[in-house]
XYZ file of C-alpha atoms in Angstrom:
600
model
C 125.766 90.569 83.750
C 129.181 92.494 83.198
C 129.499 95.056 85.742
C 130.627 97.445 83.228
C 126.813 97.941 82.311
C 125.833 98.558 86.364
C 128.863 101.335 86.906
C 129.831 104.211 85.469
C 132.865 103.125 83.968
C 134.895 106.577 85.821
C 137.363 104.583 87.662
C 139.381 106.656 90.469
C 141.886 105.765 92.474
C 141.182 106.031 95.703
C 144.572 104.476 97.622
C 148.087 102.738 96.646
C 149.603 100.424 99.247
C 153.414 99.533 99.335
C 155.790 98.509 101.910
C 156.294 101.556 103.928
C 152.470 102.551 103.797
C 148.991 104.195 102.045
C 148.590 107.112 100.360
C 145.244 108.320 99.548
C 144.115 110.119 96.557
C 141.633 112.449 96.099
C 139.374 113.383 93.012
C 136.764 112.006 91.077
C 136.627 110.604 87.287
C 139.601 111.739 84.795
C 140.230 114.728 85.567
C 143.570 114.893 87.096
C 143.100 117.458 89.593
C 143.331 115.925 93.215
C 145.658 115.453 96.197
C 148.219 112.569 97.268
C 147.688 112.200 100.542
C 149.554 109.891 103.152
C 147.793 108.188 105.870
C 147.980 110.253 109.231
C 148.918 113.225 107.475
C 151.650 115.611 107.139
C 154.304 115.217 104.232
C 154.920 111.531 102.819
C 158.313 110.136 104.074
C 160.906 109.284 101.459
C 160.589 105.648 101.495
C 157.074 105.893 100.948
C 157.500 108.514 98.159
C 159.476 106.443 96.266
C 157.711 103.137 96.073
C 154.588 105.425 94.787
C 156.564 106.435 92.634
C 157.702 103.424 90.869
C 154.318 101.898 91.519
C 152.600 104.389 89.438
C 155.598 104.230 87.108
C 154.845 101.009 86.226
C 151.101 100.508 86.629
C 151.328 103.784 83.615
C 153.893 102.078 81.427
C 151.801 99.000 81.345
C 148.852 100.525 79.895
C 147.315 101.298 76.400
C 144.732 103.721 77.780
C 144.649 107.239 76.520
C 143.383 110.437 78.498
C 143.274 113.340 76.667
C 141.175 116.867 77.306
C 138.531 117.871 74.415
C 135.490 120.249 74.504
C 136.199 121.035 78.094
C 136.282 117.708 79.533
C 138.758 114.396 79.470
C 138.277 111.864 77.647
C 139.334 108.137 77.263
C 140.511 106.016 74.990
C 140.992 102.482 76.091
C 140.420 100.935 79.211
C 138.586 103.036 82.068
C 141.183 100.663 84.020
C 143.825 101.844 82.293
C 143.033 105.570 82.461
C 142.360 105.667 85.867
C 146.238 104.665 86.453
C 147.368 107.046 84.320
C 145.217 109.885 86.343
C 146.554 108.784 89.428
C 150.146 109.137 88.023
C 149.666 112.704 87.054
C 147.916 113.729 90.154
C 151.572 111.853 91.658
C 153.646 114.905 89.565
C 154.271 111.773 86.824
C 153.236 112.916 83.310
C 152.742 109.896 80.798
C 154.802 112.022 77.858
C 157.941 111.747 80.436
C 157.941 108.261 81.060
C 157.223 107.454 77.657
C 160.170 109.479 76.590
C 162.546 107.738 79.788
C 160.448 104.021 79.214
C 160.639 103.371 75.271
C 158.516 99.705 75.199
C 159.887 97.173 72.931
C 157.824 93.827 73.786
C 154.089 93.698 75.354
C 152.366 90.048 76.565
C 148.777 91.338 76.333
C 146.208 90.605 79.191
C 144.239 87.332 78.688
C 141.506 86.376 81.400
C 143.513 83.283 81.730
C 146.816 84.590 83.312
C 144.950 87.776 84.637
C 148.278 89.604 84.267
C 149.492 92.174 81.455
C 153.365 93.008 81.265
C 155.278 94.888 78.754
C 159.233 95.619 78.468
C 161.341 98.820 78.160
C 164.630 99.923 77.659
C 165.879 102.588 80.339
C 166.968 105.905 79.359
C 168.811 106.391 82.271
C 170.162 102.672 82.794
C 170.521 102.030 79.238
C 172.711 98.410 80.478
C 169.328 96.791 81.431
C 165.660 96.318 80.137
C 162.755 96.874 82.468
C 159.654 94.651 82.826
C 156.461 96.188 84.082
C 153.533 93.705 85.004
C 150.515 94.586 86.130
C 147.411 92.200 87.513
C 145.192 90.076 89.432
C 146.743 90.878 92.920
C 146.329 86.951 94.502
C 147.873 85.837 90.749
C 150.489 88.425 90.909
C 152.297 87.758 94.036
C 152.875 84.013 93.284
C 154.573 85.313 90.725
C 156.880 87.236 92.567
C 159.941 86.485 94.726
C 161.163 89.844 96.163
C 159.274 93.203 97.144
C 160.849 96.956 96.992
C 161.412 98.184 100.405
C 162.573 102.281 99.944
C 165.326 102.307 97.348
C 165.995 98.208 97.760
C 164.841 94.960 97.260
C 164.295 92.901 99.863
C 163.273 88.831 99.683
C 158.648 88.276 99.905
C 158.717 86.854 103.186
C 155.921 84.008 104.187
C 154.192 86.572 106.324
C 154.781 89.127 104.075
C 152.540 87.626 101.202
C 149.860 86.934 103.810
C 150.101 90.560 104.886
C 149.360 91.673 101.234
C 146.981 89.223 100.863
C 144.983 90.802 104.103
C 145.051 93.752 102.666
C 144.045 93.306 99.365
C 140.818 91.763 100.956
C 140.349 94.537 103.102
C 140.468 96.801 100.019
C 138.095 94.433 98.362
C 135.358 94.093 101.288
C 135.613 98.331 100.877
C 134.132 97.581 97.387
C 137.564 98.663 95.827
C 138.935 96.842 93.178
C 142.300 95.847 93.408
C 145.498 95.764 91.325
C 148.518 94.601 92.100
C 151.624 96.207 90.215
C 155.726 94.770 90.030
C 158.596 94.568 87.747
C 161.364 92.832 87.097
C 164.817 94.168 85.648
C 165.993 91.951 82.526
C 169.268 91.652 80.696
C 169.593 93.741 77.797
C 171.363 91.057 75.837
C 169.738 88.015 74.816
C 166.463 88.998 75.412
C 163.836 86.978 72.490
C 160.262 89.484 72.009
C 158.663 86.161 71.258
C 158.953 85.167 74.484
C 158.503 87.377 76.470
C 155.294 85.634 78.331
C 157.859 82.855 79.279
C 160.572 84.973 80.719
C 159.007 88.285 81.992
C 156.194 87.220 84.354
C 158.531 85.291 86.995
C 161.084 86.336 89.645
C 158.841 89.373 89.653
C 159.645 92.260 92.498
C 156.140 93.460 93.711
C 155.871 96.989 94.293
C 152.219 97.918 95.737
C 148.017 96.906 95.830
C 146.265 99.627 93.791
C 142.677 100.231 95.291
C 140.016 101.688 92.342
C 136.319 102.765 93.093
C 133.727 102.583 90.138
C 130.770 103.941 91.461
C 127.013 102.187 90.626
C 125.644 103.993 88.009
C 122.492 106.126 90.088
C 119.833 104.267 88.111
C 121.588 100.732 88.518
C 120.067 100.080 91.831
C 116.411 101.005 90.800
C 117.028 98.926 87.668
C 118.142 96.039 89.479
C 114.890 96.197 91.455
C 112.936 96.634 88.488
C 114.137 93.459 87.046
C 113.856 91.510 90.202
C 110.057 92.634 90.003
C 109.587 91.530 86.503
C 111.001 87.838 87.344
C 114.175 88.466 85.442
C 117.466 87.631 87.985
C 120.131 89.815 87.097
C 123.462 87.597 87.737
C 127.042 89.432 88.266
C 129.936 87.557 86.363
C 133.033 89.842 87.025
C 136.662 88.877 87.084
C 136.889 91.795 90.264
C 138.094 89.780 93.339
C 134.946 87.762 95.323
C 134.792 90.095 97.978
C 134.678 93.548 95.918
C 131.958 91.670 93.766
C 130.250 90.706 96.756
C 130.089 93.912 98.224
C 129.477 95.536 95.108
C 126.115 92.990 94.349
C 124.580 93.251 97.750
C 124.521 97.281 97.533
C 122.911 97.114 94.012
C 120.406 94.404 95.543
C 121.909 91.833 93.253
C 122.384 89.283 95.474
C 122.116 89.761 99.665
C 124.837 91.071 102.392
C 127.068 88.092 103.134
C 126.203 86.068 100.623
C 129.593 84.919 98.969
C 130.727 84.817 95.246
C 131.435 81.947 93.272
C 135.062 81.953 92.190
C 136.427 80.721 88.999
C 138.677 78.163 90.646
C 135.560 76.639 92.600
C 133.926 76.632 89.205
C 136.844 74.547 87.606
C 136.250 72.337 90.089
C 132.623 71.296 90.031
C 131.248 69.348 87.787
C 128.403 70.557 85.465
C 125.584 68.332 87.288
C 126.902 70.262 90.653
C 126.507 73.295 88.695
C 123.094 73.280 87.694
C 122.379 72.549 90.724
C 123.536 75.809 92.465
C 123.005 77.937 89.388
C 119.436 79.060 90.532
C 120.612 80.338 93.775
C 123.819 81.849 93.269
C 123.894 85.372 91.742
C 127.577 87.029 91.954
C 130.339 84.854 90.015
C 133.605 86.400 90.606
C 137.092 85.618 89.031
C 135.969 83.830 86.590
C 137.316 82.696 83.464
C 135.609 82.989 79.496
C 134.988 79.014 79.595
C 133.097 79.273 83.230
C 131.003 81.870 81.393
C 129.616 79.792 78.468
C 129.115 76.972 81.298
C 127.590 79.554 83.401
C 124.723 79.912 80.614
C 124.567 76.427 79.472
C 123.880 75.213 83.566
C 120.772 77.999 83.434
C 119.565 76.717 80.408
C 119.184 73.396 81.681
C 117.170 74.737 84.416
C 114.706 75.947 81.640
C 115.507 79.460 82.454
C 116.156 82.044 79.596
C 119.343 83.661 79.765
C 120.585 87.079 78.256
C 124.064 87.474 78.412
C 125.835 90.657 77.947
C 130.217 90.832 76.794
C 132.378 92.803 75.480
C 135.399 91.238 75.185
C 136.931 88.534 72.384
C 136.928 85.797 75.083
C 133.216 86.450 75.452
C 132.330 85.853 72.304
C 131.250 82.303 72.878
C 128.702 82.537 76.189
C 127.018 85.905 73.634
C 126.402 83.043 70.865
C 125.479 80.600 73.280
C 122.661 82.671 75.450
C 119.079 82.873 73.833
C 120.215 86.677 73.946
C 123.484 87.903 73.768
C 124.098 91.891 74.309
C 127.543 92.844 73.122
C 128.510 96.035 74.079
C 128.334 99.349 71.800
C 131.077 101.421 73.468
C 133.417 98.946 75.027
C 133.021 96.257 72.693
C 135.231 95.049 69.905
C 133.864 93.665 67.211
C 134.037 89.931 67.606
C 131.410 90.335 70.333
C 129.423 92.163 68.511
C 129.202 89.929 65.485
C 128.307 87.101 67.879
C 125.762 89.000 70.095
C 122.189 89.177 68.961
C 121.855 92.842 69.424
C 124.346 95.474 70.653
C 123.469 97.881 73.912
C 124.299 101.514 72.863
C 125.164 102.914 76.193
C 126.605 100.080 78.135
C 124.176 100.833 80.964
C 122.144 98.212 82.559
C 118.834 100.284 82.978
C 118.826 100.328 79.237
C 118.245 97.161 79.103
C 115.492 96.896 81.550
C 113.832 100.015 80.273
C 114.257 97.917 76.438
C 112.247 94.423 78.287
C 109.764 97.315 79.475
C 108.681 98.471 75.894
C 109.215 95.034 74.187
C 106.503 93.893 76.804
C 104.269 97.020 75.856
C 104.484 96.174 72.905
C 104.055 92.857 72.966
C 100.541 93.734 74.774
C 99.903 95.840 72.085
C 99.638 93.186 69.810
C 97.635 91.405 71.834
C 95.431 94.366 72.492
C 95.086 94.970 68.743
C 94.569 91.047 68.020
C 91.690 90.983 70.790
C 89.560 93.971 69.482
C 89.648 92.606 65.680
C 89.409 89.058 66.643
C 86.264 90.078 68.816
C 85.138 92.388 66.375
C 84.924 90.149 63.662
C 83.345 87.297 65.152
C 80.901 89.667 66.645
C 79.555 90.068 62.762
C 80.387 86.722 61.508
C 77.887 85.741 64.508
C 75.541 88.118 63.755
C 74.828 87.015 60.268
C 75.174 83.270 61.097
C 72.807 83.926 63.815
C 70.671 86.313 61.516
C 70.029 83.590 59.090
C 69.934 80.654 61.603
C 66.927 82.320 63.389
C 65.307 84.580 60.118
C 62.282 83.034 61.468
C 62.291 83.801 65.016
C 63.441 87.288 64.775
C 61.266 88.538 62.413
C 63.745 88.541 59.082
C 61.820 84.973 57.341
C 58.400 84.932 55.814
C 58.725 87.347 53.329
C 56.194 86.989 50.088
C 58.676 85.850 47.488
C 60.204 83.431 49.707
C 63.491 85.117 49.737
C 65.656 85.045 52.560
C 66.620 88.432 54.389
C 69.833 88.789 55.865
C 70.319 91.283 58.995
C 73.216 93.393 57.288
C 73.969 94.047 53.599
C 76.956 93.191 52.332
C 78.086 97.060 51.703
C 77.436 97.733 55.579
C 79.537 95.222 56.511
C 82.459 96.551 54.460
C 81.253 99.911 55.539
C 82.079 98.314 59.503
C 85.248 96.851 58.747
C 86.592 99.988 57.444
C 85.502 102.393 59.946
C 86.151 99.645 63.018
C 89.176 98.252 61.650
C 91.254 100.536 60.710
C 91.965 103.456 63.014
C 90.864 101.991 66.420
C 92.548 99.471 65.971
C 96.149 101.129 64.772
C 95.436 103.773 67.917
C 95.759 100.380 70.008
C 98.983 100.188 68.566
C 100.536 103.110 70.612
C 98.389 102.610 73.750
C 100.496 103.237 76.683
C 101.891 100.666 78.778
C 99.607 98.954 81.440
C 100.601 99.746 84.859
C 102.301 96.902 86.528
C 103.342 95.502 83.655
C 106.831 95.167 84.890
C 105.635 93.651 88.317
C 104.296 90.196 85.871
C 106.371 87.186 85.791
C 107.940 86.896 82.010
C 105.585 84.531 79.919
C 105.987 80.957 79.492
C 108.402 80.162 77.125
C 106.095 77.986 74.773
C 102.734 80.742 75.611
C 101.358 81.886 72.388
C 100.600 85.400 71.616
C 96.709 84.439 72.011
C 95.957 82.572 75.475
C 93.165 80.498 76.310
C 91.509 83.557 78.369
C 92.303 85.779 75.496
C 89.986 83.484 73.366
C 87.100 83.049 75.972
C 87.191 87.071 75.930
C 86.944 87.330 72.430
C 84.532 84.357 72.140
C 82.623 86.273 75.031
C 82.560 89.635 73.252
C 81.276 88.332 69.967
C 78.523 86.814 70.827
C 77.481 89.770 73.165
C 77.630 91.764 70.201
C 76.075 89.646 68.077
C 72.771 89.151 70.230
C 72.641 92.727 70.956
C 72.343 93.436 67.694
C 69.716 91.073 66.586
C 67.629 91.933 69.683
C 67.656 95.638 68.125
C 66.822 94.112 65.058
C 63.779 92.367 66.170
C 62.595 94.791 68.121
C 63.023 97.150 65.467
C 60.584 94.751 62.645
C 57.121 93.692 63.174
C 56.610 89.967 64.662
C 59.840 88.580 66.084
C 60.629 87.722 69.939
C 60.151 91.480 70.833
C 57.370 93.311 68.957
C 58.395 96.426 66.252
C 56.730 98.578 63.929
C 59.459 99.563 61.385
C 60.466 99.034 57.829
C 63.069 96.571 56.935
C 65.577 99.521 55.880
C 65.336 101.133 59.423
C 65.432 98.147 61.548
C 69.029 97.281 58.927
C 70.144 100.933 59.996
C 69.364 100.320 63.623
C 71.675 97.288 63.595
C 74.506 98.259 61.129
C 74.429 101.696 64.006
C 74.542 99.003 66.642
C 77.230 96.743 65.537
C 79.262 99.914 64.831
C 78.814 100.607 68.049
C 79.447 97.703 70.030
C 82.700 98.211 68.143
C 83.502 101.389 69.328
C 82.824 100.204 72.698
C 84.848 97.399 72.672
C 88.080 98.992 71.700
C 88.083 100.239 75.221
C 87.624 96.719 76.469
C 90.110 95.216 74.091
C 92.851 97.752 76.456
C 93.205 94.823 78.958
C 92.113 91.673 79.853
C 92.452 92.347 83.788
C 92.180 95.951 84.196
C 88.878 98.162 83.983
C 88.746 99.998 81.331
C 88.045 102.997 82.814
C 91.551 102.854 84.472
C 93.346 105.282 82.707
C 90.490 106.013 79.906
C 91.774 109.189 78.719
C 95.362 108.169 78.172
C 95.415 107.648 74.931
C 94.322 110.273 72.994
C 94.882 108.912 69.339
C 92.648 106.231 70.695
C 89.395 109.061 71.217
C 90.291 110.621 68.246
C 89.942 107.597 66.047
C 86.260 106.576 67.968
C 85.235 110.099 67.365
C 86.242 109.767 63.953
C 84.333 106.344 63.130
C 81.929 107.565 65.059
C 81.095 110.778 62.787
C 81.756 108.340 59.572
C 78.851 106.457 60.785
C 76.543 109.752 61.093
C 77.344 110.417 57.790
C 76.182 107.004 56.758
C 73.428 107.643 58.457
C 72.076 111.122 57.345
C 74.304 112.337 54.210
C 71.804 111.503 51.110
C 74.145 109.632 48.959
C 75.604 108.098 51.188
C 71.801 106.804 52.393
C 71.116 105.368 49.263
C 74.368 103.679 48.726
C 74.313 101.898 51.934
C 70.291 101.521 52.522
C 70.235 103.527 55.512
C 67.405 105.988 56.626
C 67.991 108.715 58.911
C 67.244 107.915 63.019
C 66.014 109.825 65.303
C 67.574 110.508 69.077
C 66.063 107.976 70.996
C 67.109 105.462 68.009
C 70.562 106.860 68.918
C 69.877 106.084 72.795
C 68.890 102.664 72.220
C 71.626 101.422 69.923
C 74.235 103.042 72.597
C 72.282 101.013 74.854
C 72.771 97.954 73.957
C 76.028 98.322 72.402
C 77.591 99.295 75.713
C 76.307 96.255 76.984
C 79.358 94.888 76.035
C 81.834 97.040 78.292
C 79.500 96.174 81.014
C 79.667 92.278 80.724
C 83.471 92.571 80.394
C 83.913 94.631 83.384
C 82.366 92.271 85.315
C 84.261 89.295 83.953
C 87.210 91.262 84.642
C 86.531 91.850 88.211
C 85.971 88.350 88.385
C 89.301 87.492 87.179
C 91.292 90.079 89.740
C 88.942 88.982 92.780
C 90.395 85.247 91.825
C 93.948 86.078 90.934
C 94.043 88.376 94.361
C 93.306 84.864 96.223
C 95.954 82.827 94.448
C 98.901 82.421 96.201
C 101.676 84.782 94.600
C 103.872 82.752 93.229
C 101.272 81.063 91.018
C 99.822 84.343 89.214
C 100.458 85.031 85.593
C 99.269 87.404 83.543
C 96.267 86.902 81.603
């Protein structure tokens, strides 16, 4: 995961480093109000004051970030990065129009993950004999590129213990979950100098000028997200070009990976081979320094392991690990375009939680399906067994025998379109927006090769059918003379009192069809669409059942209330035989060691 989608992208900085000392800065975000403050206190000496200076000078003049005020607040265009340089500059007294006007750039050798380093070239308005490089970077990269370091108004030769003394500190700024920037320059004959290569002849012989330490505070809901992913079996991976330590740091307080675990750097990546790398790429979570290429191997190593990666980019170089993943993410606000045309599907907001709240609904609605697949599938096989069964046993439930030797089948063929129209259509859409089950982000993902109906899917269904199908013939047969269970009615009422029954066991299986582990009186009344559409089919049916024409068009005859009572009867026998399979299935699945649950 880019960090950019766990942090708020307002990068402040907190703290510039040069030879003489610190200076603190105060302030939040991009709004330029804030203090310069040097460590101990008091006023800051001039050596100090002048190395900020032409640390911020440069670190602003090798930038392409914008900060501008609108509606009452600042804005950015370009790199948060970027921005948060130019913030610190003005809080310094150094307004980007100024050095724009004294700095005119005439060459730029754009950043590239490779050489971790952007530069650009001015002329001088005030030394117009000389052009000025300003480079700006990866501070560990930067200093070996650099040869001398500005000590108050002079250069002075980077000593041995010098460079380790930067070094220390830019790792102490790091383990402080800053991320550091390293800033120099480099003063360049006017004459003779080629644009075209300017990569060649700017970033060496470089004259380092101070460690810039930024903060980009976690989003708030990026540590909650984190944890909600970790629940749902998805492991959120950091792959960040920050330094090891500042990624470190920054993963262990968003729960990413544990305190003290180390990073995996780019250069230990280069070295390993891809067999190595699969081998660690389960247990490793926080990739730092890294370049595009480790990125794409990165997601090829997990894929090996049979996991499923989602990889989110934004930038060109990422391109490649987006079309790679099983699900790329390109960014919508940082992103250029070439990431987006390569990603799958493009996060709006650049935020992390987005993306966890997104696997959230697309499994809620993925159980929706399922729960709309189980009632019809149930539904329907309840009838198809019901006349199968009907005409099977004619004989034995009273329905065979007749005079003419015809045979008489349980249901007429308008009642069961009558069914499948009041059954099938709103109950089963209402399904469609039932809310999410609770603890459906505490299940494992599925299997990668599960289908959308599972073998415990099917035994419900199976299960439900033929409960509904043999409580409906039982009301049958008890509702005609002869039979298993002894009647006294007409033909046409003991055909109502099963059409009502198979309606209902319907009706009462849409509450079932809610979940195959959970009661379904957990949470009964949460869907109201759901109630509306049983009432609905419900008062269809009485209609059926009592309106005139409607009698005579479907062969019904009008029942009385204990006819009522005893089709409810036995219809809700079907909620109560799935409730107790159900608590069968949660006793079991509480006794099963943890890591071998799934959901049903």
């Amino acid at each position: 995961d880019k960090t950019g989608t766990l942090t708020k992208n307002e990068m402040t900085v907190r703290v510039v480093l040069t030879a003489s000392g610190r200076v603190s800065f105060t302030g939040s975000g991009y709004d330029p109000e804030g203090d310069v403050l040097p460590e101990g206190g008091g006023p800051i000496a001039a050596p100090l004051a002048l190395e900020l200076a032409r640390t911020l000078e440069a670190a602003a003049c090798a930038n392409n970030a914008a900060v501008e005020e609108r509606d009452g607040g600042w804005r950015v265009q370009g790199d948060p990065t970027e921005a948060a340089l130019i913030v610190a500059a003005r809080k310094a007294g150094l307004e980007r129009g100024a050095l724009e006007s004294r700095f005119k750039r005439i060459a730029e050798v754009p950043f590239s993950s490779e050489r971790k380093l952007m530069s650009t070239v001015h002329t001088d308005a005030k030394r117009r004999d000389r052009l000025l490089a300003m480079t700006k970077g990866a501070p560990d990269v930067l200093l070996s590129r650099c040869s001398e370091e500005l000590v108050g108004g002079e250069t002075r030769p980077l000593t041995r213990e010098r460079r380790a003394a930067i070094l220390a500190a830019n790792e102490q700024l790091a383990g402080q979950a800053l991320r550091t920037l390293g800033v120099a320059f480099r003063e360049l004959p006017k004459s003779g100098f080629d644009p075209e290569a300017a990569a060649e002849s700017v970033e060496r012989d470089l004259v380092f000028l101070g460690l810039i330490g930024m903060l980009d505070p976690p989003r708030e809901e990026a540590k909650e997200a984190v944890s909600r992913a970790k629940r749902a079996g998805i492991k959120p991976i950091m792959i960040t070009g920050d330094h090891p330590r500042t990624a470190a740091v920054i993963a262990s307080e968003l729960g990413i990976a544990r305190r003290g675990d180390p990073a995996v750097t780019g250069r230990e990546l280069a070295e390993m081979r891809d067999e190595e790398l699969e081998r660690i790429a389960d247990r490793t979570s926080v990739y730092a320094r890294v370049d595009p290429e480790h990125k794409l191997r990165i997601v090829r190593a997990l894929q090996k392991r049979g996991r499923t990666v989602a990889m989110t980019g934004d930038g060109v170089n990422d391109a490649p690990a987006l079309k790679a993943a099983d699900i790329g993410i390109a960014m919508g606000i940082t992103g250029t375009d070439v990431s987006k045309q390569a990603a799958d599907m493009i996060l709006a907001d650049d935020n992390f939680a987005t993306i966890v709240a997104a696997v959230e609904e697309g499994r809620a609605i993925f159980s929706n399906i399922r729960k709309f697949l189980r009632y019809l599938l149930s539904s329907n096989i309840g009838e198809v067994m019901t006349m199968f069964l009907g005409v099977v046993f004619a004989e034995v439930i009273g329905l065979g025998g007749r005079s003419d030797g015809t045979l008489v089948l349980p249901l007429l063929a308008t009642q069961i379109l009558w069914i499948n129209l009041v059954t099938d259509g709103a109950p089963a859409l209402a399904l469609g927006v039932d809310p999410a089950e609770p603890g459906l982000m505490r299940e494992p993902p599925r299997p990668r090769g599960e289908g959308v109906i599972t073998r415990p899917m099917w035994r419900g269904i199976v299960v439900v059918g033929a409960v509904s199908a043999l409580g409906t013939l039982l009301v049958l047969d008890a509702s005609l003379p002869g039979g298993l269970v002894e009647g006294s009615g007409s033909l046409r009422y003991a055909q109502t009192m099963a059409f009502t029954t198979l309606v209902l066991f319907s009706l009462f299986n849409v509450f079932n069809a809610r979940s195959d582990r959970l009661s379904a009186f957990r949470g009964v009344f949460a869907n109201k669409p759901l109630w509306g559409s049983v009432l609905l089919s419900l008062a269809l049916q009485t209609a059926v059942v009592y309106l005139p024409f409607l009698e005579n068009a479907f062969s019904t005859v009008p029942l009385k209330l204990e006819d009522w009572l005893i089709c409810a009867g036995a219809a809700s026998s079907v909620l109560w035989a799935r409730e107790l399979e159900k608590l069968g299935v949660r006793l079991w699945t509480s006794r099963r060691p943890k890591a071998l649950r799934r959901p049903a």
